[in-house]
PDB file of C-alpha atoms in Angstrom:
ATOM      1  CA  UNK T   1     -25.236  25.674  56.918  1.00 47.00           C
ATOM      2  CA  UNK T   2     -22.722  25.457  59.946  1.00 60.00           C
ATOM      3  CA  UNK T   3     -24.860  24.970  63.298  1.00 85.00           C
ATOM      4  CA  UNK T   4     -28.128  26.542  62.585  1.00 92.00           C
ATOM      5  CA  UNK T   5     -30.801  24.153  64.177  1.00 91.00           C
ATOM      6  CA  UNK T   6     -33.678  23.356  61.799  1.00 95.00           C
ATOM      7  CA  UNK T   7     -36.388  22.875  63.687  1.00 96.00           C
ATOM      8  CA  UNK T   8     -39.387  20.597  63.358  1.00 95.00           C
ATOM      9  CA  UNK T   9     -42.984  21.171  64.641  1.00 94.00           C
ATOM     10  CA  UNK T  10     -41.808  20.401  68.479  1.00 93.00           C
ATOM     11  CA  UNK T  11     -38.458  22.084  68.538  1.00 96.00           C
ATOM     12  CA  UNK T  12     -37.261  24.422  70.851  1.00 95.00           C
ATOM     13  CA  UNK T  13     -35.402  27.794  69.853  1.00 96.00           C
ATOM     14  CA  UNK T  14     -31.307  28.089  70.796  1.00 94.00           C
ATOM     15  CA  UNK T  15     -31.436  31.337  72.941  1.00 94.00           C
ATOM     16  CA  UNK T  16     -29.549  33.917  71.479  1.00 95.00           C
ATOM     17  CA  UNK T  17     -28.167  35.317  74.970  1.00 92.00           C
ATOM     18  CA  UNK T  18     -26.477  32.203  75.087  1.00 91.00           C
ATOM     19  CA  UNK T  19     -26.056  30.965  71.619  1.00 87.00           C
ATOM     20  CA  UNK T  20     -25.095  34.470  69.639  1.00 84.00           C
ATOM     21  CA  UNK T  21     -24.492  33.242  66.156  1.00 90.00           C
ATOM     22  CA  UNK T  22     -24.469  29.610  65.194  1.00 92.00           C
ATOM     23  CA  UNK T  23     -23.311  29.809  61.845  1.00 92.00           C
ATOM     24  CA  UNK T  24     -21.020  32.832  62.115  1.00 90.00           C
ATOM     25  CA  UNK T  25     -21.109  33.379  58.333  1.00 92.00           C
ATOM     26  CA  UNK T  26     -24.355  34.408  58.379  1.00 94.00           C
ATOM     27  CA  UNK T  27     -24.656  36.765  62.013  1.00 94.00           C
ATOM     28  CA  UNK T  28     -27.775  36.988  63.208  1.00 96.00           C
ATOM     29  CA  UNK T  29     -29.302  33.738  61.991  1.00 96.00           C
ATOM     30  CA  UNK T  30     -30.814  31.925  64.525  1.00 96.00           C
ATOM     31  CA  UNK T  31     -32.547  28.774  62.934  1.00 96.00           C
ATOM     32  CA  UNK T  32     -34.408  27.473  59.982  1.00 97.00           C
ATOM     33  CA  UNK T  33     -37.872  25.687  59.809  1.00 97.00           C
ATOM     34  CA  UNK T  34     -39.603  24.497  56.900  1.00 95.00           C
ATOM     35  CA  UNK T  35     -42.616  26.298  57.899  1.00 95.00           C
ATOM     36  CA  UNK T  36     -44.194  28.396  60.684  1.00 95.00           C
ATOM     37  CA  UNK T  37     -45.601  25.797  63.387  1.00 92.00           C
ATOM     38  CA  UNK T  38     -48.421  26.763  65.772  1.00 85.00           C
ATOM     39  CA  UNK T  39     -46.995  28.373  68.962  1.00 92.00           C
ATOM     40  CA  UNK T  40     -43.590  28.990  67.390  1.00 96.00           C
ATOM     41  CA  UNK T  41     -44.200  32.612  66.384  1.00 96.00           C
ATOM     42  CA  UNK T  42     -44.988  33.595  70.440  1.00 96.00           C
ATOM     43  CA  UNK T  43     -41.822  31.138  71.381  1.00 96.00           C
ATOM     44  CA  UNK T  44     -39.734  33.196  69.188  1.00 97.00           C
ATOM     45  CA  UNK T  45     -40.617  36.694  69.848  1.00 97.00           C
ATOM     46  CA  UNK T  46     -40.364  35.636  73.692  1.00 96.00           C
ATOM     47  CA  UNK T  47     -36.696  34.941  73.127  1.00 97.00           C
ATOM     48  CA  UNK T  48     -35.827  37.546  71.007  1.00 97.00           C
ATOM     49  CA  UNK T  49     -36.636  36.012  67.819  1.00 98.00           C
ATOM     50  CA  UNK T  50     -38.452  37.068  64.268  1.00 97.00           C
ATOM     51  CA  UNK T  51     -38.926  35.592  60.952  1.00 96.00           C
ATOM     52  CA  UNK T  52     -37.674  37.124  57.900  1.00 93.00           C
ATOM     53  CA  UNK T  53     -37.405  35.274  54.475  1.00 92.00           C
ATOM     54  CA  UNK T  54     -38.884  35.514  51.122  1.00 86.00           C
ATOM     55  CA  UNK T  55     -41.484  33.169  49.173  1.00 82.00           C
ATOM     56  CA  UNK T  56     -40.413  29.494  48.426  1.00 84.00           C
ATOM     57  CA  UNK T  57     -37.544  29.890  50.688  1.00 88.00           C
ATOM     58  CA  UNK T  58     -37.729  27.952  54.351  1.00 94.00           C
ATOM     59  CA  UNK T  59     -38.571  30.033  57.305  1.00 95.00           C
ATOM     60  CA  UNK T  60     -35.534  31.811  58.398  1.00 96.00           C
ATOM     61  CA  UNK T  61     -35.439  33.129  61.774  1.00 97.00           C
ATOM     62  CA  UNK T  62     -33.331  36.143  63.292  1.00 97.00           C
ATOM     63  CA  UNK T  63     -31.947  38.010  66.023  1.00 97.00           C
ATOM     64  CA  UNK T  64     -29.388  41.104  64.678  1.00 96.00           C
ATOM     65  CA  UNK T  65     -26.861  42.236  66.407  1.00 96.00           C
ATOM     66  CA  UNK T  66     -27.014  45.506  66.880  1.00 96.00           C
ATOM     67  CA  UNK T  67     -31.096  45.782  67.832  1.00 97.00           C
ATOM     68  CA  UNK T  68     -32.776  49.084  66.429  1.00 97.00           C
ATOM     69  CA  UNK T  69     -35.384  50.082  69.252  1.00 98.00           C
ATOM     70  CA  UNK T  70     -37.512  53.302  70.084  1.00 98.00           C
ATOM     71  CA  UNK T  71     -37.598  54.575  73.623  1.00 97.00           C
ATOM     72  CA  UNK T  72     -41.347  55.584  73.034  1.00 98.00           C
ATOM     73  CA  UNK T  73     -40.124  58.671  74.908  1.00 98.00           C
ATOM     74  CA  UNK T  74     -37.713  59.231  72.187  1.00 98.00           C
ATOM     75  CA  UNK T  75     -40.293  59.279  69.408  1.00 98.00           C
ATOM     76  CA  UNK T  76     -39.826  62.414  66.785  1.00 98.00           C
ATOM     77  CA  UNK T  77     -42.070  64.744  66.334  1.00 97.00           C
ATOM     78  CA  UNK T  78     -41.312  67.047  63.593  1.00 96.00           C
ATOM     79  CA  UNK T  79     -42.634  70.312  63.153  1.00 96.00           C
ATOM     80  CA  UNK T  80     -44.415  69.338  59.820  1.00 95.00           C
ATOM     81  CA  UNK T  81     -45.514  65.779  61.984  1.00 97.00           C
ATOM     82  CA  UNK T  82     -47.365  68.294  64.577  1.00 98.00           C
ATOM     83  CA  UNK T  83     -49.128  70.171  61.879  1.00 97.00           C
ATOM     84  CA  UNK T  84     -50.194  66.809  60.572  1.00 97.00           C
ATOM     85  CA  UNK T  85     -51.590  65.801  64.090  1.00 98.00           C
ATOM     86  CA  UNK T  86     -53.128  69.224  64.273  1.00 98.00           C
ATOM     87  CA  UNK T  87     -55.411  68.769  60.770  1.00 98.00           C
ATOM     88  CA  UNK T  88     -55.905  65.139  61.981  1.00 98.00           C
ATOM     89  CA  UNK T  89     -56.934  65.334  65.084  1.00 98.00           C
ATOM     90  CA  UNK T  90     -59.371  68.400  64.193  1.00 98.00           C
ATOM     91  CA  UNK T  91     -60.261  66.387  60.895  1.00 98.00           C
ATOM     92  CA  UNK T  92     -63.706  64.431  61.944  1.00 98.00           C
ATOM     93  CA  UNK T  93     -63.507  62.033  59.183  1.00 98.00           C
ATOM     94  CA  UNK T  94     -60.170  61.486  60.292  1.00 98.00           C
ATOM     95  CA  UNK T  95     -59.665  58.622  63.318  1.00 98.00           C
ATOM     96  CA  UNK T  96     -56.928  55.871  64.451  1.00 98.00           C
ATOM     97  CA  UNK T  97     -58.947  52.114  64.832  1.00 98.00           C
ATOM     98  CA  UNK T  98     -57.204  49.795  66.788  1.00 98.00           C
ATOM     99  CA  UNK T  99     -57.813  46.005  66.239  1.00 97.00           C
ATOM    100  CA  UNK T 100     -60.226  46.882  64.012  1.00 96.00           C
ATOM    101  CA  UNK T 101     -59.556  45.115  60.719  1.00 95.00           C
ATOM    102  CA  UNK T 102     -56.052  43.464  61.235  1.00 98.00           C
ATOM    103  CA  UNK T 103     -56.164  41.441  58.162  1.00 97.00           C
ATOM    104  CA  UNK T 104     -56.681  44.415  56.087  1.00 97.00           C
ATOM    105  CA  UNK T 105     -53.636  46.415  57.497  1.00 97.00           C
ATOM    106  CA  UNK T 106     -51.249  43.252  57.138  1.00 97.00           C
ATOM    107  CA  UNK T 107     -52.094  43.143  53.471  1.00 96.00           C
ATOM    108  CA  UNK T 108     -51.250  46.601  52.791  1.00 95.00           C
ATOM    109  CA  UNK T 109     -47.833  46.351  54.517  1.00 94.00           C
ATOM    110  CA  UNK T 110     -47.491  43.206  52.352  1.00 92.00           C
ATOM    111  CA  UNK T 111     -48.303  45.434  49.183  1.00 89.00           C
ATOM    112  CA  UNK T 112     -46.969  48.732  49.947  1.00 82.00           C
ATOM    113  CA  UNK T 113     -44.044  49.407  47.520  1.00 70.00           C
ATOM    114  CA  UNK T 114     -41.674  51.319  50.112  1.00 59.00           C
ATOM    115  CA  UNK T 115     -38.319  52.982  50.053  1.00 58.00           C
ATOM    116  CA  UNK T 116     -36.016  50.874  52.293  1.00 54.00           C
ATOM    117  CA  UNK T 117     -37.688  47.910  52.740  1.00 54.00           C
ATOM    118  CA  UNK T 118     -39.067  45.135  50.749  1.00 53.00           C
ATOM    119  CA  UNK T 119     -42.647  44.296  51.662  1.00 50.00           C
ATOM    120  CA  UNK T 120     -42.323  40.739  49.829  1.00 68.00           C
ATOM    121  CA  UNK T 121     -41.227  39.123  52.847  1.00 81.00           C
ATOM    122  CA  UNK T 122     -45.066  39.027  54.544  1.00 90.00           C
ATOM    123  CA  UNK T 123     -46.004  35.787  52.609  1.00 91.00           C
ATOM    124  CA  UNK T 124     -49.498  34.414  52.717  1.00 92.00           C
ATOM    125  CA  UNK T 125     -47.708  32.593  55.827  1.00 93.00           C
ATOM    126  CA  UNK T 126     -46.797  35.313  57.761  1.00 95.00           C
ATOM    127  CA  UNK T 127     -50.521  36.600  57.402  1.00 95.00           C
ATOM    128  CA  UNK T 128     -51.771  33.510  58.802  1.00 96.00           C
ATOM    129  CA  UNK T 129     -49.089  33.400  61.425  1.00 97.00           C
ATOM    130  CA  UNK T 130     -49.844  37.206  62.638  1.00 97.00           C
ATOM    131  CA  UNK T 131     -53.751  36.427  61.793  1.00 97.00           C
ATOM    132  CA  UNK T 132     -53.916  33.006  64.500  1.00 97.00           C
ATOM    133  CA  UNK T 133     -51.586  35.081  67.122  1.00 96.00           C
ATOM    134  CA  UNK T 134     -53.829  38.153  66.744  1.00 97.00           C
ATOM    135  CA  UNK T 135     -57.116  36.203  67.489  1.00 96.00           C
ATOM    136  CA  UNK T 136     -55.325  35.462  70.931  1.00 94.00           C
ATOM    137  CA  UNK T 137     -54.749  39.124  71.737  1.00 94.00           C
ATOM    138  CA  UNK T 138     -51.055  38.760  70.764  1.00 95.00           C
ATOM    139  CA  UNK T 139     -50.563  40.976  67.553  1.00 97.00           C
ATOM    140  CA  UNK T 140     -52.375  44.313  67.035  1.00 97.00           C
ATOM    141  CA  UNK T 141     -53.232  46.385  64.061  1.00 98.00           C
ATOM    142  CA  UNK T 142     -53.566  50.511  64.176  1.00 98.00           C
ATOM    143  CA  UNK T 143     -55.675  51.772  61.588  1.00 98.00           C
ATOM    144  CA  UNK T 144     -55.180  55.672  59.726  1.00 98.00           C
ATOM    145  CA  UNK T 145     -58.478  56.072  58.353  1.00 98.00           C
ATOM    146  CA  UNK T 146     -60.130  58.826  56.457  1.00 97.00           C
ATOM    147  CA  UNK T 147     -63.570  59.145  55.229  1.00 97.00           C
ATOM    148  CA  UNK T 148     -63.488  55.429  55.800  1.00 97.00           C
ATOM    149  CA  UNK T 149     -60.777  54.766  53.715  1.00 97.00           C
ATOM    150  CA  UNK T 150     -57.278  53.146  54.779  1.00 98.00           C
ATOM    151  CA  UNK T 151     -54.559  55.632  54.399  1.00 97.00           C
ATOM    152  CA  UNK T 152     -51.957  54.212  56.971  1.00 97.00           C
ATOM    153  CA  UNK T 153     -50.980  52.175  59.728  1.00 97.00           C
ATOM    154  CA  UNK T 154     -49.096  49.172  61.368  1.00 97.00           C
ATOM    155  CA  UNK T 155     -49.546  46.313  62.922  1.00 98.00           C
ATOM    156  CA  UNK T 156     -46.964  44.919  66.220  1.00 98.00           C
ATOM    157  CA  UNK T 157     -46.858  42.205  68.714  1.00 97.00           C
ATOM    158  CA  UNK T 158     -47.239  42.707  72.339  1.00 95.00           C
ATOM    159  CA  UNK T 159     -46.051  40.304  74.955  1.00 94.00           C
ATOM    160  CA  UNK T 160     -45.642  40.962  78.247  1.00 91.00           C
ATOM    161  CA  UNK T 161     -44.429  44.820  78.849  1.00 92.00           C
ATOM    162  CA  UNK T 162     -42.894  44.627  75.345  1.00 95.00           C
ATOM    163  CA  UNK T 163     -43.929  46.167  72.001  1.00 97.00           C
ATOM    164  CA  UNK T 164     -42.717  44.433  68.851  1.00 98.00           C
ATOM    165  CA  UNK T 165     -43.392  46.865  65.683  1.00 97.00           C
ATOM    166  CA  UNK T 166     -43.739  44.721  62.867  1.00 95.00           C
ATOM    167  CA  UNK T 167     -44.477  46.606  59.293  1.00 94.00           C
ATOM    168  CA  UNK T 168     -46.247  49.785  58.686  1.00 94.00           C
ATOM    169  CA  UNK T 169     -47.091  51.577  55.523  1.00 94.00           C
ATOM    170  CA  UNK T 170     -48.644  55.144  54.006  1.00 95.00           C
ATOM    171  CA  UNK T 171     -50.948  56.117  51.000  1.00 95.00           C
ATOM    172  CA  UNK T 172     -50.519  58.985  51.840  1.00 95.00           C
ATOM    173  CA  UNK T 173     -47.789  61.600  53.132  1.00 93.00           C
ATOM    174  CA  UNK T 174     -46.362  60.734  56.900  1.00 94.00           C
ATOM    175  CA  UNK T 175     -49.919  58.254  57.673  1.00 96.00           C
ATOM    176  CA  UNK T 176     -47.137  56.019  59.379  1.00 96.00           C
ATOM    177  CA  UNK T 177     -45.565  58.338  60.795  1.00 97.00           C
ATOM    178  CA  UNK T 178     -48.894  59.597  62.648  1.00 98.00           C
ATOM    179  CA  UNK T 179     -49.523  55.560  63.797  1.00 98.00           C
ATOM    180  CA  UNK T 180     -45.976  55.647  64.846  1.00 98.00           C
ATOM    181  CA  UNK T 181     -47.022  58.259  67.006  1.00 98.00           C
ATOM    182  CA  UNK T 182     -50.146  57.125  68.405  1.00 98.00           C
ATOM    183  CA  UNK T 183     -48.350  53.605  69.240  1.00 98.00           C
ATOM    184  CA  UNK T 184     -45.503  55.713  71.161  1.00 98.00           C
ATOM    185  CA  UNK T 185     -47.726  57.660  72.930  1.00 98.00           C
ATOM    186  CA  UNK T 186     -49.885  54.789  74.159  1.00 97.00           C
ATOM    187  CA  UNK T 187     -46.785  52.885  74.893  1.00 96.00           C
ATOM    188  CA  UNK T 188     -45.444  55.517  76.971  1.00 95.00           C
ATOM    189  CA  UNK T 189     -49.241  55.821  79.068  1.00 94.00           C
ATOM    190  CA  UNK T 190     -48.172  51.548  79.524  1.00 93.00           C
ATOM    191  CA  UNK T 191     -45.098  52.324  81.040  1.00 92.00           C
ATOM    192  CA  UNK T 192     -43.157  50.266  77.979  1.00 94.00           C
ATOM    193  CA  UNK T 193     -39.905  50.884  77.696  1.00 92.00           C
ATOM    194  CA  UNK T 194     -38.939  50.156  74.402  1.00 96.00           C
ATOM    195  CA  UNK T 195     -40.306  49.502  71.027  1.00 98.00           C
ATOM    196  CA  UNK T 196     -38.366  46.832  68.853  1.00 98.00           C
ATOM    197  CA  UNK T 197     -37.798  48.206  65.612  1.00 96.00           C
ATOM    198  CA  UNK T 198     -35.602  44.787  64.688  1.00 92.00           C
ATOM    199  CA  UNK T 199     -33.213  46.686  62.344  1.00 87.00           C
ATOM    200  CA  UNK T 200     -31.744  50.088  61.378  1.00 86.00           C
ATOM    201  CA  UNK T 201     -33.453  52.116  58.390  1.00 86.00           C
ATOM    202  CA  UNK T 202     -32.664  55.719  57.763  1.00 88.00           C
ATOM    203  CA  UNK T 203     -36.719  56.302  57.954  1.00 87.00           C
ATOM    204  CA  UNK T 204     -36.878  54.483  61.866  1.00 92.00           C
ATOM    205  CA  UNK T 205     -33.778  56.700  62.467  1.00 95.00           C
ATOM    206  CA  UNK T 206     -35.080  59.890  61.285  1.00 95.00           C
ATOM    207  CA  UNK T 207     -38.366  59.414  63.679  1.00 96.00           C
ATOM    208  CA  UNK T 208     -36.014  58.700  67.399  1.00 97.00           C
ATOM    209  CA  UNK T 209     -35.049  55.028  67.000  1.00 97.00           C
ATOM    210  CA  UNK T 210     -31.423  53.845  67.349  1.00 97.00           C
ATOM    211  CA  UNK T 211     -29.512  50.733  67.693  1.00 97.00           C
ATOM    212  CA  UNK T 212     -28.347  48.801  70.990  1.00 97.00           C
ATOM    213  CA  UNK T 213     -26.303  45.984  71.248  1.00 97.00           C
ATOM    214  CA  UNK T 214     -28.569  42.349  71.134  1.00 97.00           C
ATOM    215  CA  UNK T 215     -27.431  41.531  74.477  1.00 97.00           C
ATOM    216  CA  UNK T 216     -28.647  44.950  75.957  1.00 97.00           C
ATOM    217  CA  UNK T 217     -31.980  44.225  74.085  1.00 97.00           C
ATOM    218  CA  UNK T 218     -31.929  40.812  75.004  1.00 97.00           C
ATOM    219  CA  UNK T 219     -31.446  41.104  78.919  1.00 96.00           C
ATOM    220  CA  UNK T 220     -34.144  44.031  78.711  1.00 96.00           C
ATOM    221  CA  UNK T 221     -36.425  41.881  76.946  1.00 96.00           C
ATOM    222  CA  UNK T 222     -36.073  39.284  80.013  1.00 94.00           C
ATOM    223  CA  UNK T 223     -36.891  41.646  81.989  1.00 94.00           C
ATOM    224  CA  UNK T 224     -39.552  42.929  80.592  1.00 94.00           C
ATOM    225  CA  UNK T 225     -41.437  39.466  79.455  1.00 91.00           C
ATOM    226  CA  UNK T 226     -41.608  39.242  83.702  1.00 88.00           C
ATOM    227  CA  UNK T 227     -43.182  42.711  84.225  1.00 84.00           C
ATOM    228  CA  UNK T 228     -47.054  43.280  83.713  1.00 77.00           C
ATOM    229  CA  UNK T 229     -48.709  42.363  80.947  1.00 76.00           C
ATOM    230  CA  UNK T 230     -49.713  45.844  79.065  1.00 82.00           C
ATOM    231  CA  UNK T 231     -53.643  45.057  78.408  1.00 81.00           C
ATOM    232  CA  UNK T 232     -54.724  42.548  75.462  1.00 81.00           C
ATOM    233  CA  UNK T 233     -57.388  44.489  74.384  1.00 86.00           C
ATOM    234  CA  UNK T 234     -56.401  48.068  73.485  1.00 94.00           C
ATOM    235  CA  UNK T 235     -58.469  50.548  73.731  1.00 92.00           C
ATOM    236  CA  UNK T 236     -57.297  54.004  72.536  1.00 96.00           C
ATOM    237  CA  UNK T 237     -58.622  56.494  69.417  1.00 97.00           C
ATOM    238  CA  UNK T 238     -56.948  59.268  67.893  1.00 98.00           C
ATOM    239  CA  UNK T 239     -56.880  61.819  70.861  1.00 98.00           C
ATOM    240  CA  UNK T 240     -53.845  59.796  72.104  1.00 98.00           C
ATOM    241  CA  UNK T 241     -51.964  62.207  69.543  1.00 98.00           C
ATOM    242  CA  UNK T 242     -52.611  65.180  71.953  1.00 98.00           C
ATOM    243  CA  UNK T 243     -49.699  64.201  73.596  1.00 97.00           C
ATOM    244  CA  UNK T 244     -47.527  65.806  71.073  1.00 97.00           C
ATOM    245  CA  UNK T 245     -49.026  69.481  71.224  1.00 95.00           C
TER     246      UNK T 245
END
């Protein structure tokens, strides 16, 4: 496996400003562990650094070169997105809760069937992972509900002045799209300047994300980790969405 470290419970991460690819063959591979180790998860994202890997494979952890981000102030919002906010917003069995039920919105982006993306990769592992960071006001969940039911959402990591998106997922017709849009608008109030969208899809694209080199994302995400922290408890409902009207 050329130079990729595999790391044990007390290992540190190589840092991908300085170590780019170990194991050229495989760019963007950073370093292997046999599982996910308490503390690792917020060492990794701090660097630059997410897990990706299926079932009964070790945990595999990466850093892409290019980086697909969203300047929240570059979010889309289509025509047909607006009318969507419109009916939502005036909708009152409609609303966006934050934090509320994180475990429940990690399992449906773990079950979702999606176009461009294969939801097998959040393992039981990665739900406990997300789960233990979460309960330290680390990883947050938004919520699309209506009449009380769970049509959408995603759930992210936020460290510093730095939004991670993680995995997000519909039941019905653009219910990402509108947590998309409540998590760019909210970032924007927290004067974030980017959201990491790790890598390119044609569905990220279409909604105002684009790729920037990993050492562009990587110096901004030093930069960032050093700013101040954006609150751990968020606080927001569905009227963030006005900003789009």
């Amino acid at each position: 496996m050329g130079h990729i470290s595999w790391l044990g419970p007390q290992d540190t991460f190589p840092n991908p400003l300085f170590v780019a690819d170990p194991d050229p063959s495989v760019p963007g591979l950073i370093a292997v562990s046999e599982r996910i180790y308490p503390n690792q998860l917020l060492q990794a994202y701090q660097l630059g650094i997410f897990p990706w890997y299926c079932d009964h494979q070790p945990v595999l952890w990466w850093s892409p070169d290019p980086r697909m981000i969203l300047k929240p102030e570059n979010f889309r919002c289509s025509h047909s997105l607006k009318k969507n906010i419109r009916q939502f917003l005036e909708d009152p069995h409609s609303e966006i809760l934050v934090d509320a039920d994180f475990a429940a919105v990690i399992r449906s982006c773990a079950t979702s069937s999606r176009k461009d993306q294969d939801g097998t990769w959040i393992t039981h592992e990665i739900m406990d992972a997300y789960g233990a960071i979460h309960q330290q006001g680390y990883a947050h969940s938004l919520a699309i509900m209506e009449h009380n039911q769970l049509i959408g959402g995603l759930y992210c990591v936020a460290i510093g002045n730095m939004i991670f998106g993680e995995s997000m997922f519909s039941r019905k017709p653009n219910a990402s799209k509108l947590a998309l849009a409540a998590l760019s608008a909210w970032a924007l109030q927290q004067g974030v300047v980017m959201i990491d969208c790790q890598q390119e899809t044609v569905h990220l694209k279409s909604l105002g994300a684009a790729p920037i080199p990993r050492q562009d994302f990587l110096e901004q995400l030093r930069v960032s980790l050093n700013q101040s922290n954006i609150e751990k408890s968020w606080n927001f409902n569905k009227n963030i969405l006005v900003h789009y009207l």
